[in-house]
mmCIF file of C-alpha atoms in Angstrom:
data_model
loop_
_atom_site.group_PDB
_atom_site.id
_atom_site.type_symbol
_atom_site.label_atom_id
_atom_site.label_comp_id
_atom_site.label_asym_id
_atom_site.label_seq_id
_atom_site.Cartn_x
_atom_site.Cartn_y
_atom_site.Cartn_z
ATOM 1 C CA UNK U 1 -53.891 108.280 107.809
ATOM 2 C CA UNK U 2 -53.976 109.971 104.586
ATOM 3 C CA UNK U 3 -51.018 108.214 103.568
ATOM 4 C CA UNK U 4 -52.414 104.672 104.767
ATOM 5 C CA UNK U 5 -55.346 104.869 102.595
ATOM 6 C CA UNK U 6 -53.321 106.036 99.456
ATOM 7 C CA UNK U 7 -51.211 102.855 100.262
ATOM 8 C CA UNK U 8 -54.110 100.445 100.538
ATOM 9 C CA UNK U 9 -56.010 102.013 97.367
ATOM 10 C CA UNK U 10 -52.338 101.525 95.738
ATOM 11 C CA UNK U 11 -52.128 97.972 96.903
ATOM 12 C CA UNK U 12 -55.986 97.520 95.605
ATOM 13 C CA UNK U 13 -55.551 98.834 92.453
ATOM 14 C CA UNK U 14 -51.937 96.928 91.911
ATOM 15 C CA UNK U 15 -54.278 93.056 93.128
ATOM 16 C CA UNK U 16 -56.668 94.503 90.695
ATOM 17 C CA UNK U 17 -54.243 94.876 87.191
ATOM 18 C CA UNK U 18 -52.934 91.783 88.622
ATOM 19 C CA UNK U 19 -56.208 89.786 89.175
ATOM 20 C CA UNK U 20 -57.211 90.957 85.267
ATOM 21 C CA UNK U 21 -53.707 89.860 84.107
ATOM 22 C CA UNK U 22 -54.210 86.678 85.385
ATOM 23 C CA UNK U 23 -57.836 86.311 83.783
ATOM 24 C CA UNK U 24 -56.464 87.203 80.549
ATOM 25 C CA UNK U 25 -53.997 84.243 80.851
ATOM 26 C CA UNK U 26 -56.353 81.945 81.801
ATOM 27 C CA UNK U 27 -58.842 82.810 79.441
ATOM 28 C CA UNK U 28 -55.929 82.310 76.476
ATOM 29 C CA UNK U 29 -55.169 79.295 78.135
ATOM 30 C CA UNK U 30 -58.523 77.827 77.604
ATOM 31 C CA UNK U 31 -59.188 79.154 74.423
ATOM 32 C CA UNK U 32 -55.955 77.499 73.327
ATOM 33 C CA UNK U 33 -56.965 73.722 74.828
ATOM 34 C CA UNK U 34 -60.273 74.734 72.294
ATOM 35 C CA UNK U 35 -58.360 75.581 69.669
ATOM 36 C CA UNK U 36 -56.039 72.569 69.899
ATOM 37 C CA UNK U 37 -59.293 70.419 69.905
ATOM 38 C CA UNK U 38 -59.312 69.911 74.080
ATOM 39 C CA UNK U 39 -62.532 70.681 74.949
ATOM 40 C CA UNK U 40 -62.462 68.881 78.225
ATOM 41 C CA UNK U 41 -59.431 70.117 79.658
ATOM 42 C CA UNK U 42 -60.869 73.276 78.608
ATOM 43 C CA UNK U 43 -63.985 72.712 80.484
ATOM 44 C CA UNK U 44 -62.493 71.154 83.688
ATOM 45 C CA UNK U 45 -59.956 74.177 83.543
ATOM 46 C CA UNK U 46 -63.106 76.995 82.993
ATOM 47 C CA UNK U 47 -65.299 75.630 86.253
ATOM 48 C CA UNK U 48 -61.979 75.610 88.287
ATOM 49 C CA UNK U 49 -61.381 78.645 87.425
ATOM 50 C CA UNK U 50 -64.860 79.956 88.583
ATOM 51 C CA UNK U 51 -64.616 78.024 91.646
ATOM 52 C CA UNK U 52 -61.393 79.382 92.758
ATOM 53 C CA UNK U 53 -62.944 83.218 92.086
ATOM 54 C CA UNK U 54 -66.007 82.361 94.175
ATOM 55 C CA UNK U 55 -63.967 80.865 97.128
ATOM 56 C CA UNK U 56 -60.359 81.297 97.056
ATOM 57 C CA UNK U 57 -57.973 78.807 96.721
ATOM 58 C CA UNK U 58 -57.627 74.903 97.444
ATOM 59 C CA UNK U 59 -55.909 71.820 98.164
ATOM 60 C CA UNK U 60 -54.526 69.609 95.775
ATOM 61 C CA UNK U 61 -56.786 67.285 97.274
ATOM 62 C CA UNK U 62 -59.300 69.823 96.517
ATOM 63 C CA UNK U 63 -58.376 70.171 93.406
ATOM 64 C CA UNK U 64 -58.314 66.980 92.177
ATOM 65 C CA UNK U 65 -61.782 65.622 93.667
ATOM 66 C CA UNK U 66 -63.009 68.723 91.559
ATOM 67 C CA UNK U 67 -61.240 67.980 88.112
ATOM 68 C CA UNK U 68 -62.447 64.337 88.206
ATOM 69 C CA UNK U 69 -66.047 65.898 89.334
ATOM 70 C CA UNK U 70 -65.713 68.399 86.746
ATOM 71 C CA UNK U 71 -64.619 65.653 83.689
ATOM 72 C CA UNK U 72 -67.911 63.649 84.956
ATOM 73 C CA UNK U 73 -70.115 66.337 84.076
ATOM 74 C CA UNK U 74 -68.312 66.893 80.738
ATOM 75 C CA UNK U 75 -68.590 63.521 80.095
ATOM 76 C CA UNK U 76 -72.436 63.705 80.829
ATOM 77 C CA UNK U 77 -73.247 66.628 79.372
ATOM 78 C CA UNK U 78 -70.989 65.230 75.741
ATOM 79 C CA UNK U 79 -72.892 61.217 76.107
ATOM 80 C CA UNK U 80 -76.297 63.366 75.932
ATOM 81 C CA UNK U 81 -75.480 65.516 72.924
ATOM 82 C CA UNK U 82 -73.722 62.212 71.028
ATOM 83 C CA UNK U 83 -77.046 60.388 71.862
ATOM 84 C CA UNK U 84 -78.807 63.210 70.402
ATOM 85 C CA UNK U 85 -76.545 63.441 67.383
ATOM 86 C CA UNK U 86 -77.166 59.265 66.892
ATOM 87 C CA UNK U 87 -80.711 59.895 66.803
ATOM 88 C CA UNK U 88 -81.213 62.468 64.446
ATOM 89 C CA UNK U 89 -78.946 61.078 62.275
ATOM 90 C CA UNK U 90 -81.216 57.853 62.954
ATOM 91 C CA UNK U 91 -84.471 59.836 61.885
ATOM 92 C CA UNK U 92 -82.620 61.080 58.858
ATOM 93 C CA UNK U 93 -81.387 57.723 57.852
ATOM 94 C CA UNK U 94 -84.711 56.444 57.848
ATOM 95 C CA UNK U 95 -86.419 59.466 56.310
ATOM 96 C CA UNK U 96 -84.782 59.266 53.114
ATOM 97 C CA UNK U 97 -85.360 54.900 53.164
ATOM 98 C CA UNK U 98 -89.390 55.881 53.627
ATOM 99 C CA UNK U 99 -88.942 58.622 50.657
ATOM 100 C CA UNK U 100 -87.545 56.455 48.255
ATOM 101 C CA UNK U 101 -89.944 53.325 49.543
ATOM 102 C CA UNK U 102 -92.838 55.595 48.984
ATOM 103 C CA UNK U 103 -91.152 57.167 45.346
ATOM 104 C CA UNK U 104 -90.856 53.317 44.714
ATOM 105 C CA UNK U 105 -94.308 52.085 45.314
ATOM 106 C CA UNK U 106 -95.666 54.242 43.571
ATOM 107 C CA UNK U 107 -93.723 54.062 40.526
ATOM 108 C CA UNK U 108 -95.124 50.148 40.966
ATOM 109 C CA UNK U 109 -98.448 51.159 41.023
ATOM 110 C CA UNK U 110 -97.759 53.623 37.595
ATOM 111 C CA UNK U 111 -95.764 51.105 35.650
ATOM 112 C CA UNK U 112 -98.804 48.054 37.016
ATOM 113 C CA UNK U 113 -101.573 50.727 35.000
ATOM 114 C CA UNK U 114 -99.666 51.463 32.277
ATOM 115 C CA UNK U 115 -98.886 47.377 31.721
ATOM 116 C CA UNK U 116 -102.591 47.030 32.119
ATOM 117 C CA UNK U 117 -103.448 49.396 29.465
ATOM 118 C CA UNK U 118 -100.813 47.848 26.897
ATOM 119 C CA UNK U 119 -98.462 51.106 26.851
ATOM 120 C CA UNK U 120 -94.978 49.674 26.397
ATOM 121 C CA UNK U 121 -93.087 52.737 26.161
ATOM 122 C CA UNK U 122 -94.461 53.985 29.309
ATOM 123 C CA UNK U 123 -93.501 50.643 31.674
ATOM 124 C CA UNK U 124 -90.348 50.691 29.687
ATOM 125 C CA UNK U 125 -90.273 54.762 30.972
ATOM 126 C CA UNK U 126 -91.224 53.856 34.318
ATOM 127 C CA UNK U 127 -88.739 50.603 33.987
ATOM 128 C CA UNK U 128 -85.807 52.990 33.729
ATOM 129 C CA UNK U 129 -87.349 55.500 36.856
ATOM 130 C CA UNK U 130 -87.383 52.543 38.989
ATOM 131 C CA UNK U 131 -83.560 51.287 38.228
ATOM 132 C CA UNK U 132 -82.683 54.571 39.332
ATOM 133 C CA UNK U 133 -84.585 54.806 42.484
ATOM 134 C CA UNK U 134 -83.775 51.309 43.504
ATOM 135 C CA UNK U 135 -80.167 51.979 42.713
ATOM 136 C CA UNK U 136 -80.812 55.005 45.187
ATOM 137 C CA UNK U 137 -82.753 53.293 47.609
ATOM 138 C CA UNK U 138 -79.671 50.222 47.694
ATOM 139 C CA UNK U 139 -77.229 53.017 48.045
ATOM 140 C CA UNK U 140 -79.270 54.739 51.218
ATOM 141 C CA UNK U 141 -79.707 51.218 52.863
ATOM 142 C CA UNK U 142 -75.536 50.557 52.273
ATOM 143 C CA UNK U 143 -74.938 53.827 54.011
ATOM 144 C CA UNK U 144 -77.758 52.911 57.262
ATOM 145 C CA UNK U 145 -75.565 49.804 57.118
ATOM 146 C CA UNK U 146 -72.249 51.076 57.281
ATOM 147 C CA UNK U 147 -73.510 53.940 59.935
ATOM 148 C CA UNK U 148 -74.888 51.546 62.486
ATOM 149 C CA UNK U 149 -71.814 49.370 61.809
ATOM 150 C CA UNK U 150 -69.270 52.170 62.810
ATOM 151 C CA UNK U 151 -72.120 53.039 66.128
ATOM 152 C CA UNK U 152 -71.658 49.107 67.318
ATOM 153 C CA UNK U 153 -73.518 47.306 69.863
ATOM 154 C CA UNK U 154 -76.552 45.141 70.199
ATOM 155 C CA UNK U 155 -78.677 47.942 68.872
ATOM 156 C CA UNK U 156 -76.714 48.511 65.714
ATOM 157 C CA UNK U 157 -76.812 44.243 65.251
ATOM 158 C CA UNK U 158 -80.946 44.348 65.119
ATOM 159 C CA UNK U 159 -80.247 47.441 63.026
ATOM 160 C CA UNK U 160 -77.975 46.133 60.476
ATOM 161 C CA UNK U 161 -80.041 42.504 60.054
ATOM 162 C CA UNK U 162 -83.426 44.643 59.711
ATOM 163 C CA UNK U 163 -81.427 46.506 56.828
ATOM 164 C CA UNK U 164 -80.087 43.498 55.227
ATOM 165 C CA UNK U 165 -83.696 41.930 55.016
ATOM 166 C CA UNK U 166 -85.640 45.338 53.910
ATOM 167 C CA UNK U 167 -82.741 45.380 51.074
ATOM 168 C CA UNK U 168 -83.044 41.805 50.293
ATOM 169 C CA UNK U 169 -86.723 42.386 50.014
ATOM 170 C CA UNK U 170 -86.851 45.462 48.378
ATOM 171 C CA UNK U 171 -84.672 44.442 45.533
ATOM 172 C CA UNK U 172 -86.602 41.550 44.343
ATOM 173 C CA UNK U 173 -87.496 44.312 41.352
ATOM 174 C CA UNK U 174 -83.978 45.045 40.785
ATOM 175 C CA UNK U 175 -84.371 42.696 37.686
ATOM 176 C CA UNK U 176 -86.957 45.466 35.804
#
């Protein structure tokens, strides 16, 4: 008996170097499908990896209603974080169109008091400010333009023509 269980805690112990070989080359594996920029495959390849640990191994049939299960929810969980990405640079976009709006306005409102009180060199001042900032301004609108023309679709359309009418609009002053 003695010599049984020294066989089965041989055989144990030989499944278990095996079993952490075999995690080590799978874990390369994936971390090389990173590396060469295949984050899917990587993804698909880390959940099948988990499943076949929890129960033991499958059918190709198996197997492949998994991967395409698997690629669904890394296509999910990649359309949420892109939508995320869209927005914020959305909200960014727009940020820096209401700073410069604002900086604008009130550079109008400066340069309409000093014109009111006769001080030349201050519109003239304020005259140079304002090229700048609409020159700024033009520049952030361009870029909106050109971002929701790479994003594309019906959204991006209503984007782009509400652009090209605040910068039509906004540069009726480009002549100061």
């Amino acid at each position: 008996k003695a010599n049984a269980d020294a066989a089965t805690e041989a055989e144990k112990a030989a499944k278990a170097k095996k079993d952490e070989a075999q995690g080590i080359e799978q874990t390369l594996a994936i971390e090389t499908m990173r590396v060469a920029g295949k984050e899917r495959e990587a993804f698909i390849q880390e959940k099948i990896n988990a499943y076949v640990a929890k129960h033991g191994e499958m059918s190709s049939a198996e197997l492949a209603n998994l991967t395409a299960q698997y690629g669904k929810m890394y296509d999910l969980q990649n359309m949420k974080t892109r939508d995320e990405q869209h927005q914020e640079k959305v909200k960014a976009h727009q940020e820096e169109i209401n700073r410069l709006e604002t900086e604008r306005n009130a550079l109008m409102d400066q340069r309409e008091q000093y014109s009111a009180q006769g001080d030349s060199g201050k519109v003239a001042e304020i005259d140079k400010a304002l090229i700048s900032v609409n020159g700024n301004l033009d520049a952030t609108i361009d870029r909106f333009i050109a971002f929701w023309q790479a994003a594309g679709g019906e959204e991006s359309a209503a984007a782009i023509a509400q652009l090209e009418a605040q910068g039509e609009k906004e540069f009726g002053v480009k002549t100061l």
